[in-house]
PDB file of C-alpha atoms in Angstrom:
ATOM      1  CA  UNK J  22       0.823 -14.805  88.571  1.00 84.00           C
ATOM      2  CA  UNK J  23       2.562 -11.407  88.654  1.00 86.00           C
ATOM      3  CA  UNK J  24       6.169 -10.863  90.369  1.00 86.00           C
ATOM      4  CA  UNK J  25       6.756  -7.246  90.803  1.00 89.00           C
ATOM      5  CA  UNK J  26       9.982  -5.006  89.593  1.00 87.00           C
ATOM      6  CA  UNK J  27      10.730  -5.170  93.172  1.00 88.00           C
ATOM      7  CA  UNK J  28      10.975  -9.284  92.965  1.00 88.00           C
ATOM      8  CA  UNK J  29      12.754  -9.096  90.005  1.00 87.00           C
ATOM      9  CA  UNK J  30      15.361  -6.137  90.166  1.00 86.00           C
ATOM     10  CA  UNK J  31      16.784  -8.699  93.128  1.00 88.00           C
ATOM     11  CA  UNK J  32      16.661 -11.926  91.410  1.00 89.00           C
ATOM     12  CA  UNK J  33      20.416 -13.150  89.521  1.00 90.00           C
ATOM     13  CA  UNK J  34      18.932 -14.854  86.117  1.00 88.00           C
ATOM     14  CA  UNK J  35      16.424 -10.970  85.697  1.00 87.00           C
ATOM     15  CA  UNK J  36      18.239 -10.943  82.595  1.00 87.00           C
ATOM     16  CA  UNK J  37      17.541 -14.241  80.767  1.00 89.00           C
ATOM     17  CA  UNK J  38      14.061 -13.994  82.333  1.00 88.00           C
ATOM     18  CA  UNK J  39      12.305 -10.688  81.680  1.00 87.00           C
ATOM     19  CA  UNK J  40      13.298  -7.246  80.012  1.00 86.00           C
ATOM     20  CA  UNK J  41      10.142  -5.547  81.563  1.00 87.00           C
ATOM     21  CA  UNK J  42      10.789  -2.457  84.133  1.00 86.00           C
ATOM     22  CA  UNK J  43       7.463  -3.424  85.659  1.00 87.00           C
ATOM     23  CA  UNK J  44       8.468  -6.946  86.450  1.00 88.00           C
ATOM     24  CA  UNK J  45       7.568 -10.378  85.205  1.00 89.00           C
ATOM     25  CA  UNK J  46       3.573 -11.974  84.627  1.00 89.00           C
ATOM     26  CA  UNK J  47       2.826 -15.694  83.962  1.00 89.00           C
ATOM     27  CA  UNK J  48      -0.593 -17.236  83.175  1.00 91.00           C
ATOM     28  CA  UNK J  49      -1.296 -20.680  83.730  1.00 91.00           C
ATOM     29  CA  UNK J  50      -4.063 -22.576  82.088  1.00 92.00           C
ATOM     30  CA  UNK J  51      -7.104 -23.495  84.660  1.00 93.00           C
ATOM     31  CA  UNK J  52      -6.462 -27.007  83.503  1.00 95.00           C
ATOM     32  CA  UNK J  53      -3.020 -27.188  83.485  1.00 94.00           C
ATOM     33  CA  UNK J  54      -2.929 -29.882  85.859  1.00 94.00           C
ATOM     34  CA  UNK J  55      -5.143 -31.928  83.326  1.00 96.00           C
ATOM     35  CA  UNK J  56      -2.714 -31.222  81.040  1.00 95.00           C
ATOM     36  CA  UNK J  57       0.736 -31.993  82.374  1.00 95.00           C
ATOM     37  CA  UNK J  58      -1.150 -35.680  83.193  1.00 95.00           C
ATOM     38  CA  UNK J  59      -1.611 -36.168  79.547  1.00 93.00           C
ATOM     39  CA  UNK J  60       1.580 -35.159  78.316  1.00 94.00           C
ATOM     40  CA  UNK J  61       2.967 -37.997  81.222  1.00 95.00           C
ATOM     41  CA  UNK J  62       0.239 -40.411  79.623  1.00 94.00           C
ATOM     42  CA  UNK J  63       1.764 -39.731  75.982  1.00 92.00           C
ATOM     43  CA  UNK J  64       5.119 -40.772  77.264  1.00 94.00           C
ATOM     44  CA  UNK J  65       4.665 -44.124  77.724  1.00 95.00           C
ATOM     45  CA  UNK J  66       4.460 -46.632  75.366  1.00 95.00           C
ATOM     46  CA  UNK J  67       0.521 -47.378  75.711  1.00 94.00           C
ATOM     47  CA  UNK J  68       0.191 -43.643  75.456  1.00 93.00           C
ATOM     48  CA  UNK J  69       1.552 -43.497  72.528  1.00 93.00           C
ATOM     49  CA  UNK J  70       0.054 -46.549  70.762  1.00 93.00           C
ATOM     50  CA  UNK J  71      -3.187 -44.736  72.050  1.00 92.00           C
ATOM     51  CA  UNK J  72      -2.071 -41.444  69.477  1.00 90.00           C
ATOM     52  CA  UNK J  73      -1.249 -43.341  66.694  1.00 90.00           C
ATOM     53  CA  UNK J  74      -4.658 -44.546  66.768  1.00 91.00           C
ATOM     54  CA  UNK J  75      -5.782 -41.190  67.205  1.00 91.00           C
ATOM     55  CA  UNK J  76      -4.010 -39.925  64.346  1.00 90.00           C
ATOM     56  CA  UNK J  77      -5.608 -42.948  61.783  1.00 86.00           C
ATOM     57  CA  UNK J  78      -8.674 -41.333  62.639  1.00 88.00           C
ATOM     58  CA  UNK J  79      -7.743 -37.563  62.683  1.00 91.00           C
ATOM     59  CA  UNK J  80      -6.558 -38.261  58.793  1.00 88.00           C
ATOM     60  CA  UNK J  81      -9.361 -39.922  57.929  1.00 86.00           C
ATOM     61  CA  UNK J  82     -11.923 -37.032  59.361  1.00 86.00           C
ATOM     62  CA  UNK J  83      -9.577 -34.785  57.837  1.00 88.00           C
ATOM     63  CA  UNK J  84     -10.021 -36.744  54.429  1.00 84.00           C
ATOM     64  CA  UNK J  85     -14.164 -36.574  55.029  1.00 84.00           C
ATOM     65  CA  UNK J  86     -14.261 -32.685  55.420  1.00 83.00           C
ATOM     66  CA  UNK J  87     -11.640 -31.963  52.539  1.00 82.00           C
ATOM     67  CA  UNK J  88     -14.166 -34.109  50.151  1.00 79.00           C
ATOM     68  CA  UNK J  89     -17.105 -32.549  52.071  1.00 77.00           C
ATOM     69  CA  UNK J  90     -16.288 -29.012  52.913  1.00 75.00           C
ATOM     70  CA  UNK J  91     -16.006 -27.527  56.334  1.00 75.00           C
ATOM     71  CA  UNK J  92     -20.000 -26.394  56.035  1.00 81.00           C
ATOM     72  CA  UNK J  93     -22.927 -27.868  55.940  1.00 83.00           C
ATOM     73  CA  UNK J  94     -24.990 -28.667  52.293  1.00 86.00           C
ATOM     74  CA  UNK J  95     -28.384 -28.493  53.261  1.00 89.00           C
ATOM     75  CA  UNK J  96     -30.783 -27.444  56.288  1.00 91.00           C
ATOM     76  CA  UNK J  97     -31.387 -29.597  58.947  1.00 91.00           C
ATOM     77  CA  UNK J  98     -30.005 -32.636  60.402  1.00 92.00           C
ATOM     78  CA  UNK J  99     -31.201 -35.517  58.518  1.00 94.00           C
ATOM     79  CA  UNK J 100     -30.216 -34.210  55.417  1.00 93.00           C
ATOM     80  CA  UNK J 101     -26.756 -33.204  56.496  1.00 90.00           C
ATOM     81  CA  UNK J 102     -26.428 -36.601  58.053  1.00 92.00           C
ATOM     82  CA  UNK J 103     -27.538 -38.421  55.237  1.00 92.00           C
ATOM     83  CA  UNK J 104     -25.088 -36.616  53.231  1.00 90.00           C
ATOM     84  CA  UNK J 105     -22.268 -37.197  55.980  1.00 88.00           C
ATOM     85  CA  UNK J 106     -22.977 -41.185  55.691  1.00 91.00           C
ATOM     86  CA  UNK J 107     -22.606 -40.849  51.772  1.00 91.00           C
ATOM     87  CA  UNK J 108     -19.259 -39.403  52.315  1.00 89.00           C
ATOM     88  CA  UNK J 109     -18.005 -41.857  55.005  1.00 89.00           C
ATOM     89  CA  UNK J 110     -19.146 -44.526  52.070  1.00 92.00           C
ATOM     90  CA  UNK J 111     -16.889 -43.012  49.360  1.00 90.00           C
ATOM     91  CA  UNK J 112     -13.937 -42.945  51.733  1.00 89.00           C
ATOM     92  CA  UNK J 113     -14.432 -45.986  53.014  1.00 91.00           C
ATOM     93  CA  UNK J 114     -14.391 -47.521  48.667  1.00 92.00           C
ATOM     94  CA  UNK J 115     -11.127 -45.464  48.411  1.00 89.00           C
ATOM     95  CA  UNK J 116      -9.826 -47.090  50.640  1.00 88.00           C
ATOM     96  CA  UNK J 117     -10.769 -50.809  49.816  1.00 92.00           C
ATOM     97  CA  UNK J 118      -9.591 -50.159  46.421  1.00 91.00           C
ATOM     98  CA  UNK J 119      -6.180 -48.446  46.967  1.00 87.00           C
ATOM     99  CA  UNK J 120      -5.686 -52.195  49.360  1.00 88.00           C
ATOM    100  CA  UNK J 121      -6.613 -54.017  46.333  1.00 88.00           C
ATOM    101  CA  UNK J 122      -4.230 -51.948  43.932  1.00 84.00           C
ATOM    102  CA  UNK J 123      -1.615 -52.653  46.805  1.00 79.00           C
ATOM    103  CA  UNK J 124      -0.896 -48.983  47.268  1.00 62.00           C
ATOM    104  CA  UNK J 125       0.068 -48.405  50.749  1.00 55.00           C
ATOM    105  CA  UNK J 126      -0.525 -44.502  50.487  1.00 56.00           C
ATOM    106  CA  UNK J 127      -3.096 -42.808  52.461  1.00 54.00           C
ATOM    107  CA  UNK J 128      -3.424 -39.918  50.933  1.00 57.00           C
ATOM    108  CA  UNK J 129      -3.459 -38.896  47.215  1.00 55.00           C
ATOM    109  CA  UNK J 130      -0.415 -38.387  45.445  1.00 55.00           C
ATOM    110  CA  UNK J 131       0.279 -34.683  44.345  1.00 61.00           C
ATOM    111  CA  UNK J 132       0.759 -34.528  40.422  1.00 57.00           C
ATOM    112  CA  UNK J 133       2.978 -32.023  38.251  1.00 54.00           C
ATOM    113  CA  UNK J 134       0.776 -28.718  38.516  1.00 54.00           C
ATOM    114  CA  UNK J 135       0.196 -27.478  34.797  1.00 52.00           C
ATOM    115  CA  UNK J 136       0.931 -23.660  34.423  1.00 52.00           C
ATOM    116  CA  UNK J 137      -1.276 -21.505  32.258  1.00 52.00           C
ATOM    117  CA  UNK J 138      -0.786 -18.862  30.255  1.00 52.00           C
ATOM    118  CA  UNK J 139      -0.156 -15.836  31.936  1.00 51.00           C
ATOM    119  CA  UNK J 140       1.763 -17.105  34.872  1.00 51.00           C
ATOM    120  CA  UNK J 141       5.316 -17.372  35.920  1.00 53.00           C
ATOM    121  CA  UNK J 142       7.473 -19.962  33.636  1.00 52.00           C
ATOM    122  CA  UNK J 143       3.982 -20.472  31.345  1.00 50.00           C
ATOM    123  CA  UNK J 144       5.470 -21.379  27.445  1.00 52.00           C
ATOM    124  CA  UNK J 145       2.880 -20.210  25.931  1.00 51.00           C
ATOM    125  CA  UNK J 146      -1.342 -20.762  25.457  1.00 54.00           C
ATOM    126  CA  UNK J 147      -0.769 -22.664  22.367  1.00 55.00           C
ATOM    127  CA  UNK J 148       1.298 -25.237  24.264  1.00 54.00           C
ATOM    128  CA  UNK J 149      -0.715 -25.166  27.977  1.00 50.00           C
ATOM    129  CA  UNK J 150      -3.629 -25.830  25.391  1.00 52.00           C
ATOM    130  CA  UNK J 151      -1.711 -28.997  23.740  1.00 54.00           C
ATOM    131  CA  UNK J 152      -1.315 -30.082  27.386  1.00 55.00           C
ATOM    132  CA  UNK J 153      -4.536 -30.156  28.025  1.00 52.00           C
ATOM    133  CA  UNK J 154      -6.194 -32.671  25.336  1.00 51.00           C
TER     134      UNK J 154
END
């Protein structure tokens, strides 16, 4: 949509809504409509039990293509799948044992990140080298 300079020279709120000297434009997505029903849906309480669920699984793709990478290993389908069902195997023992250690973390926990020698705050290659063993 496009409101000419004309439109807006006369209109009170020109100043909170457009700077422009040739007037104001607004685009609107094609499936806006689509949209605005969906943001309703996540309002209500089955909505949003319906993205938590969501989300479980959105972490645990995300987990799959961190250990897999965002490409594919090998050519052709059977292959790749193969390789996909592997991964979904490993994931799926990660997380049967982090239940039986009674962790209740999804995700890894970050550790203290060693500097080397060279960088900012590094004591030293003798000492990162000590850390090491």
């Amino acid at each position: 949509m496009h409101f000419p300079a004309a439109a807006c020279a006369a209109c009170p709120l020109r100043e909170r809504c457009t700077t422009s000297v040739r007037g104001r434009s607004v685009s609107i997505h094609s499936d806006e409509h689509l949209l605005s029903e969906l943001r309703e849906r996540q309002r209500t309480p089955a909505g949003r039990a319906e993205l938590r669920r969501r989300v479980a699984v959105e972490h645990t793709l995300a987990h799959i293509g961190r250990w897999q990478d965002r490409r594919a290993r090998y050519r052709g389908t059977r292959k790749n799948l193969f390789d996909l069902r592997r991964t979904a195997v490993v994931h799926n023992l990660h997380v049967i044992a982090r239940q039986q250690d009674g962790r209740a973390r999804s995700r890894p926990r970050k550790g203290r990140r060693r500097r080397g020698p060279g960088r900012r705050g590094s004591t030293g290659g003798r000492r990162w080298r000590q850390q090491r063993r």
